[in-house]
Coordinates of C-alpha atoms (C1' of nucleotides) in Angstrom, one line a residue:
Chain A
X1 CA 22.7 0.8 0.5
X2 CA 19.6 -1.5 0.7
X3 CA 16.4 0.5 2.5
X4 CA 16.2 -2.6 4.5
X5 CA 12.7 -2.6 5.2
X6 CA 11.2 0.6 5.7
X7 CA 7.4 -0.5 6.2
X8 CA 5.6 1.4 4.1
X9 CA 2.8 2.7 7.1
X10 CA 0.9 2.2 4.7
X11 CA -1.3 2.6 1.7
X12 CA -0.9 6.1 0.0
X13 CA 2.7 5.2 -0.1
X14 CA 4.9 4.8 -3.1
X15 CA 6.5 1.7 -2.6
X16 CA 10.3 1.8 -2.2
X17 CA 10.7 0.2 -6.1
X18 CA 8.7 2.8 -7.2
X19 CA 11.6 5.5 -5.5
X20 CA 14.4 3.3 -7.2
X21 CA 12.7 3.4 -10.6
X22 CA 11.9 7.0 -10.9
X23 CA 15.9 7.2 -9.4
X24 CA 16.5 5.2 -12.5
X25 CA 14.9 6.8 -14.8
X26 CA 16.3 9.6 -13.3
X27 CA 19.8 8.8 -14.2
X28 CA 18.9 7.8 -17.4
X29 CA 17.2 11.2 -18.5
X30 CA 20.3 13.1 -17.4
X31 CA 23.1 10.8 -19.1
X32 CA 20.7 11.1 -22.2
X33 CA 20.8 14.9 -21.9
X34 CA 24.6 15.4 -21.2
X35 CA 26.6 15.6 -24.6
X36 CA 27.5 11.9 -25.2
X37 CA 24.3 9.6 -25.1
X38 CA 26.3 6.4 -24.6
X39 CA 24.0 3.7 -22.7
X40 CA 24.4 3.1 -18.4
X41 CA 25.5 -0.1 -17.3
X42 CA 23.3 -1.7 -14.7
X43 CA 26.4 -1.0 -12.5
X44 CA 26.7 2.6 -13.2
X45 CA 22.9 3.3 -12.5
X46 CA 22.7 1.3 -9.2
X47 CA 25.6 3.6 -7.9
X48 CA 24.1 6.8 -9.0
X49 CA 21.1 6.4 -7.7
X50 CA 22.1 4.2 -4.8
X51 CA 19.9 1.5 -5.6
X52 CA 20.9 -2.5 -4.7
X53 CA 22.0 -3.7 -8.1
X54 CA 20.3 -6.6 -8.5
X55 CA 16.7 -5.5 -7.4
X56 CA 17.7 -2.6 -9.8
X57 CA 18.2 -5.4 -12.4
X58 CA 14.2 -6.6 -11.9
X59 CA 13.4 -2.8 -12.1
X60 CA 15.0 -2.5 -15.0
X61 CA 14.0 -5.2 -17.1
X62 CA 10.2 -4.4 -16.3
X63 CA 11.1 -0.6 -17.6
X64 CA 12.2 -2.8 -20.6
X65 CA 9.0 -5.0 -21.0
X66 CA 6.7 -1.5 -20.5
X67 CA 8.9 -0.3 -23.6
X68 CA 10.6 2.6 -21.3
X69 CA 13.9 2.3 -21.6
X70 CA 15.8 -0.3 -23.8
X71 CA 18.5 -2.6 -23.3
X72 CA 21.1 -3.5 -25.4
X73 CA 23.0 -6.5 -24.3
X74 CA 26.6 -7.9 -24.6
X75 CA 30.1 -6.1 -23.7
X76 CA 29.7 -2.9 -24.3
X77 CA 25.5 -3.2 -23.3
X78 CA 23.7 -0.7 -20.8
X79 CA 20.3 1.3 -21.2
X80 CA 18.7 4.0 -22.5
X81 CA 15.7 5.7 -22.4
X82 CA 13.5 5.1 -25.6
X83 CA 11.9 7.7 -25.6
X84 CA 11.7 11.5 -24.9
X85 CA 10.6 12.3 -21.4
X86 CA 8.3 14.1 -22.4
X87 CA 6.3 11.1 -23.7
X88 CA 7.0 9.1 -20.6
X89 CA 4.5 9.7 -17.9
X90 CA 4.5 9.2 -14.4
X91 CA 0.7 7.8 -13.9
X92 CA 1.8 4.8 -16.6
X93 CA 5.6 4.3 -14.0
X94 CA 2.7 4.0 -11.0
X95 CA 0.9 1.5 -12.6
X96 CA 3.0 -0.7 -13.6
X97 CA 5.0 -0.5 -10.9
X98 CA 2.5 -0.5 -7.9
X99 CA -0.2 -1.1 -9.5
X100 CA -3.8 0.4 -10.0
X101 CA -4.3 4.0 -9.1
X102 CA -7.6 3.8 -8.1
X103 CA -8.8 4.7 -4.1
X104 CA -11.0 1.6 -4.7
X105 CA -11.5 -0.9 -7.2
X106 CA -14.4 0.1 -8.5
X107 CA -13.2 3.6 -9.4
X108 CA -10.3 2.0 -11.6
X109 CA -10.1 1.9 -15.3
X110 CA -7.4 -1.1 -16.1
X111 CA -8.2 -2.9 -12.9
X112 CA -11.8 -2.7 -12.3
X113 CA -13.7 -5.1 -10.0
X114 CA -17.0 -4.7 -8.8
X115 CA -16.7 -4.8 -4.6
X116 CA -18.3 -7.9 -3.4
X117 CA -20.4 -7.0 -0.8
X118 CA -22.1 -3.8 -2.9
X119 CA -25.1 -4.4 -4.5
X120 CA -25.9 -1.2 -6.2
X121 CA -22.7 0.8 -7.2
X122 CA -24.6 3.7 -8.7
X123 CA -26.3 4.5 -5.0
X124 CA -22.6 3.7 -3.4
X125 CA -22.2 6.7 -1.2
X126 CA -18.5 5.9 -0.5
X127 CA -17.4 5.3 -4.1
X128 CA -19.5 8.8 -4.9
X129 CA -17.5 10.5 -2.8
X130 CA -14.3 8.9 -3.2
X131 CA -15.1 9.3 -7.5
X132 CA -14.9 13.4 -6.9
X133 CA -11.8 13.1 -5.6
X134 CA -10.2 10.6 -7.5
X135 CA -11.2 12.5 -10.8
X136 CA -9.6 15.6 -9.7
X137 CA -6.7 13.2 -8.5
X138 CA -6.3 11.7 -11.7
X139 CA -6.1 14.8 -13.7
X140 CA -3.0 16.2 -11.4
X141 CA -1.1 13.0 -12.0
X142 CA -2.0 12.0 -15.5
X143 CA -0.5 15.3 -16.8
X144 CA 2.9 14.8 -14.6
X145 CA 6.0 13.1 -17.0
X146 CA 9.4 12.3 -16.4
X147 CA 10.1 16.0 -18.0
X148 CA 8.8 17.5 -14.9
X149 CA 10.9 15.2 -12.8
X150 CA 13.8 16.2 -15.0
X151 CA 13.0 19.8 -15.7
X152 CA 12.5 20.9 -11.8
X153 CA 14.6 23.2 -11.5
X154 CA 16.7 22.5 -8.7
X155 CA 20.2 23.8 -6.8
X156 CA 22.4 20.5 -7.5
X157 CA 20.4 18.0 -9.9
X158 CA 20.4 15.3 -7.5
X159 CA 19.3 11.9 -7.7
X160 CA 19.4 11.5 -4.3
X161 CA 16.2 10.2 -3.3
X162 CA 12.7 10.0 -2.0
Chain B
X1 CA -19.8 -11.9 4.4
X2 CA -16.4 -11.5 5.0
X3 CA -14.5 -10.1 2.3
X4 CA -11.4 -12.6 2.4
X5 CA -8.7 -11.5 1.0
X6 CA -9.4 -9.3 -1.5
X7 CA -6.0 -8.2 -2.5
X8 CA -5.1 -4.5 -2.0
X9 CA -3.7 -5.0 -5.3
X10 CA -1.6 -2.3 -3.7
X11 CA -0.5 1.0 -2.9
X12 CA -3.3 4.0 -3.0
X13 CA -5.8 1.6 -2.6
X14 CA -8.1 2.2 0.3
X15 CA -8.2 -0.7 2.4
X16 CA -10.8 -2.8 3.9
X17 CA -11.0 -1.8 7.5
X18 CA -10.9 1.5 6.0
X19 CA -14.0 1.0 4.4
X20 CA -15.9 -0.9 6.9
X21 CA -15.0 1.9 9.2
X22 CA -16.5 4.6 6.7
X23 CA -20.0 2.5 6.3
X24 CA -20.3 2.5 10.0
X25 CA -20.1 5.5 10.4
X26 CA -22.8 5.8 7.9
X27 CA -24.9 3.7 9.6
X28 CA -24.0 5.7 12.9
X29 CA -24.9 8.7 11.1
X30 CA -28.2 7.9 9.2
X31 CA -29.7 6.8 12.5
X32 CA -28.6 10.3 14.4
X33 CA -30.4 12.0 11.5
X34 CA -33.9 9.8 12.2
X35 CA -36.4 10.6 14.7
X36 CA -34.9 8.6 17.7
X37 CA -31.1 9.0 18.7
X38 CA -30.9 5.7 20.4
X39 CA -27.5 4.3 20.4
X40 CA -26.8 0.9 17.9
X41 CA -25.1 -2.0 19.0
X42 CA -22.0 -3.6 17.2
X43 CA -24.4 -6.2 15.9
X44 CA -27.1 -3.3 14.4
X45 CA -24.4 -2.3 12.8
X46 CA -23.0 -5.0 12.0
X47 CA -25.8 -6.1 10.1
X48 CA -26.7 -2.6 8.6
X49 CA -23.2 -2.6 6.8
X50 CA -22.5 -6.3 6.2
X51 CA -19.5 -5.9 8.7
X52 CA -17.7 -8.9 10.5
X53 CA -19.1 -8.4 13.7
X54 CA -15.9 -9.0 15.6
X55 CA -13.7 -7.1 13.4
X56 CA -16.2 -3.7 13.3
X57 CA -15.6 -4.4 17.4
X58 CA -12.0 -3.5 17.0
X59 CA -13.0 -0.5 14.5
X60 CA -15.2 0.8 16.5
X61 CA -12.8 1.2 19.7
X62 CA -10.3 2.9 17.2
X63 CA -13.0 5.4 16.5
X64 CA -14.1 5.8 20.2
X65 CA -10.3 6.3 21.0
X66 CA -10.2 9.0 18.5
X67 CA -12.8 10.9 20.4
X68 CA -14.9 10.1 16.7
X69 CA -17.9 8.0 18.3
X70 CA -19.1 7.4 21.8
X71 CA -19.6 4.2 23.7
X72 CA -22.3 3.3 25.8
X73 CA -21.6 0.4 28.3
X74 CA -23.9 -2.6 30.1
X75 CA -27.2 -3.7 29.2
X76 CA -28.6 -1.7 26.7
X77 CA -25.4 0.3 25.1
X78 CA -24.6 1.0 22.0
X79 CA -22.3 3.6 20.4
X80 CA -23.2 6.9 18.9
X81 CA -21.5 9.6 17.4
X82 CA -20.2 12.3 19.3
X83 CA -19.7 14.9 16.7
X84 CA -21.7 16.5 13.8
X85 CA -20.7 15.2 10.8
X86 CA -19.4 18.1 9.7
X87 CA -16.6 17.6 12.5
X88 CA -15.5 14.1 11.7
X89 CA -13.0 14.7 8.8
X90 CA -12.4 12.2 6.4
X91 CA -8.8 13.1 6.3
X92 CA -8.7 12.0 10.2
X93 CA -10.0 8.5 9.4
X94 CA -8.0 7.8 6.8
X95 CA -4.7 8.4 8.8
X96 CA -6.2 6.8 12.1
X97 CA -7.1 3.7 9.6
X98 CA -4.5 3.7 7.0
X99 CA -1.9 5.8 8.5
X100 CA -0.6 8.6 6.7
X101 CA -1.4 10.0 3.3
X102 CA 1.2 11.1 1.8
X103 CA 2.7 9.9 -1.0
X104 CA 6.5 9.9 0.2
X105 CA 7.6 9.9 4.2
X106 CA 9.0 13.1 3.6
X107 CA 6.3 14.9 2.9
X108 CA 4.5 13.8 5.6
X109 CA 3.3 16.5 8.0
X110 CA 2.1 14.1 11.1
X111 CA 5.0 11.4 10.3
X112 CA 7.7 12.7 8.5
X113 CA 10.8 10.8 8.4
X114 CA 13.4 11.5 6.6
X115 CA 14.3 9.0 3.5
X116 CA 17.7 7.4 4.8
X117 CA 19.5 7.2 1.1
X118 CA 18.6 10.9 1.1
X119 CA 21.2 13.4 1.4
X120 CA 19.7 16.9 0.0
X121 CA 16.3 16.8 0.7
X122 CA 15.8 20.1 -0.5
X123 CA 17.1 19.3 -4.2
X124 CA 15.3 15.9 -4.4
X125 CA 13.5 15.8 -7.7
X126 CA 11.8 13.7 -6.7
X127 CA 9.8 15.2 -3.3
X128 CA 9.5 18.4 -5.1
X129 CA 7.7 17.0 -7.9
X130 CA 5.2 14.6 -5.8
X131 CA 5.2 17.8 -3.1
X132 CA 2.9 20.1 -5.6
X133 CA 0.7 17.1 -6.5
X134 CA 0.1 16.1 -2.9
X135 CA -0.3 19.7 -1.7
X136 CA -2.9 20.1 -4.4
X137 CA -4.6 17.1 -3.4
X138 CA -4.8 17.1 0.5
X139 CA -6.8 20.7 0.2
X140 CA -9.2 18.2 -1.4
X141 CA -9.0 15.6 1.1
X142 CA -9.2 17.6 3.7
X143 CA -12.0 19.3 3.0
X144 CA -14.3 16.5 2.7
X145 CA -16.1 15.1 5.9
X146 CA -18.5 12.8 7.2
X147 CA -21.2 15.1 6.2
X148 CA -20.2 14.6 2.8
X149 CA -20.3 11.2 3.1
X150 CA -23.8 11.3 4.2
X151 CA -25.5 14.1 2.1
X152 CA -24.2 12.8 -1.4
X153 CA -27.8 12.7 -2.6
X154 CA -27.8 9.4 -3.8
X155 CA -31.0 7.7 -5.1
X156 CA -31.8 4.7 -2.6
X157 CA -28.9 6.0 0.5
X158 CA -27.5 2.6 0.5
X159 CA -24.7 2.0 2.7
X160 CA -23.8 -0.8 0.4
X161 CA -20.3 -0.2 0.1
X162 CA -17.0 0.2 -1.4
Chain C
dA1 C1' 38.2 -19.2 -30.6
dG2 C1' 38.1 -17.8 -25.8
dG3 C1' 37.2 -14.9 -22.2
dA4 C1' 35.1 -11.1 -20.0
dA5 C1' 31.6 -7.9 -19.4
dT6 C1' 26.7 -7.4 -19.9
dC7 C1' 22.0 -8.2 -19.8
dT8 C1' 18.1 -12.0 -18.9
dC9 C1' 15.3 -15.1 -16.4
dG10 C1' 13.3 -17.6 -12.8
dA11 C1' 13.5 -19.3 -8.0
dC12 C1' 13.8 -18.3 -3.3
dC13 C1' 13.8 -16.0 1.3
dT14 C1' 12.4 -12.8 5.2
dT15 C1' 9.5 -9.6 7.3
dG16 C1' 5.6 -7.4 8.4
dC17 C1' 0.8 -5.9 7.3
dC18 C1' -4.1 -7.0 6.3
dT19 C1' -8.1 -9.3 7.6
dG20 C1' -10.1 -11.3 10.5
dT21 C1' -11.2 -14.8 14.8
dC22 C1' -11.2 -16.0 19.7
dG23 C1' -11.5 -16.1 24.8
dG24 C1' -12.2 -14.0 28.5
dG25 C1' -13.1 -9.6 31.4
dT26 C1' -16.0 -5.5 32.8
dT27 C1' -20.4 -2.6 33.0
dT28 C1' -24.9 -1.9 33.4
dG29 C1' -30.0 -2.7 33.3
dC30 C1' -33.8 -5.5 34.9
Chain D
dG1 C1' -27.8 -12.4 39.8
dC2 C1' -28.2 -12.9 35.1
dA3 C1' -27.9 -11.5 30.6
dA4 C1' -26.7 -8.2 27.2
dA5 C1' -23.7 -5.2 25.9
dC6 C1' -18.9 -3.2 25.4
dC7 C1' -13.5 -3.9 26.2
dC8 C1' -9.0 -5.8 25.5
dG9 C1' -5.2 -8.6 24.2
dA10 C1' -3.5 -12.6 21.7
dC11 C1' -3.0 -15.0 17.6
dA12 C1' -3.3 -17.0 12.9
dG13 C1' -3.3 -17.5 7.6
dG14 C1' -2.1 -15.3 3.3
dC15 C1' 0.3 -12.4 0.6
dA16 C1' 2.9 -8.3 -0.9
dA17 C1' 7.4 -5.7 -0.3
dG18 C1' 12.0 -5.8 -0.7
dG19 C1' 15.8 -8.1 -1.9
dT20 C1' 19.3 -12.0 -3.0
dC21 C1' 21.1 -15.7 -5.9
dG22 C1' 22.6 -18.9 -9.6
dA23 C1' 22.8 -19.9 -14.1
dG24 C1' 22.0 -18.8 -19.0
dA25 C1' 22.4 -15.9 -23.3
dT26 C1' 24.8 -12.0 -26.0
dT27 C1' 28.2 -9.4 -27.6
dC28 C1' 32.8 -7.3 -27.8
dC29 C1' 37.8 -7.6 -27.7
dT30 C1' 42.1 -9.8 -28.4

DNA sequence: AGGAATCTCGACCTTGCCTGTCGGGTTTGC
DNA sequence: GCAAACCCGACAGGCAAGGTCGAGATTCCT
């Protein structure tokens, strides 16, 4: 079931956690759509979406701390989704689970860092560039939510994969 | 003048060689466009980008085995490009440099692979959602070029960096 | 009360990529 | 022939990606 290691070839690349939380999430938004909203036990979603259960439990717990999903613990315990999936959106899911967005540093929002060796940002030719497209990027992306992973309107609904 | 490790702080991130690879060819290209086409060394351009010399030695055979820039041997060599700008397309560097762009294996066009926990590729969520953002985004990738690069009007044309 | 089913938390491991460095070989100009 | 270039392959340190594990804390059921 594990991916073993698929090496990523590289930046650009969602990372493999990233696959396994949207797979999650996933799960999550259907059981929450289907007529009784009863919380999914780690177990349940590890096997519907084919995920190793304990990295699933990592996944999970950070969906938690980012206020995505919630737990409830003890015997009869699982998760939900909090909130609609409407109101859940994809960029935030990327950047908490791989991190800043950005093409370079200096082009993020959260995570900005000036670039060590440029001494004049403004007159940066590569981060001009790079700005154009990241803006038009960002706006693509920003507007995605787990709706429009839910919504698309497929054949078979399947979690299947990445 | 080495960047150490500055860390990629992940995924979508542009990376390092990347950029020293884009500032050479800056430098390669600012001195086509003056008066006298002489080839640079590795140590011009070394200096010009604030490069390690030996690692922009290994960039710079990458981009002379990509047909992007030509090498002049013995005494007084040098490299120079061998296109117009407007032939060397950004899109090509980044997937010589960083590999491929897209955001999932399976979209990939040069390296597609199919995602092994994946049985219905065609109904995957998942793909089809990221599909209409990449698609959307590589026409603006791959429009861009070296040309680009070098035109953006900027104020001082620095090749500062990143 | 006790046990079982859950979630929670932190530590650990392996693999491979990123960012360079180095030593020596080959070409060419003077 | 010497020196200044490019050419090529090996290698090394650090860290992220992708998991695994053991033990603790909650809650439900009987």
């Amino acid at each position: 079931m594990p991916v073993g290691f698929a090496p990523r070839s590289v930046a650009w690349m969602i990372t493999q956690k990233m696959k396994y939380a949207l797979k999650a999430l996933l799960v999550l938004g259907d059981a929450a759509a289907g007529p009784a909203p009863e919380p999914l036990t780690i177990e349940a979603v590890a096997k519907r979406s084919a995920t190793p259960k304990r990295f699933l439990e990592q996944i999970l717990l950070e969906l938690r701390n980012a206020g995505m999903v919630s737990s409830i613990r003890g015997r009869s315990g699982g998760y939900v989704l909090t909130r609609k999936p409407e109101e859940v959106p994809i960029a935030a899911l990327l950047r908490l689970i791989d991190g800043p967005i950005a093409p370079l540093q200096c082009l993020s929002q959260g995570a900005y860092q000036r670039c060590e060796d440029c001494t004049d940002e403004a007159a940066c030719r590569i981060r001009k560039v790079f700005a154009e497209v990241y803006w038009s990027y960002l706006i693509l992306i920003e507007s995605l939510t787990l709706a429009d992973l839910l919504a698309s309107d497929d054949v078979a609904r399947r979690v299947t994969a990445d």
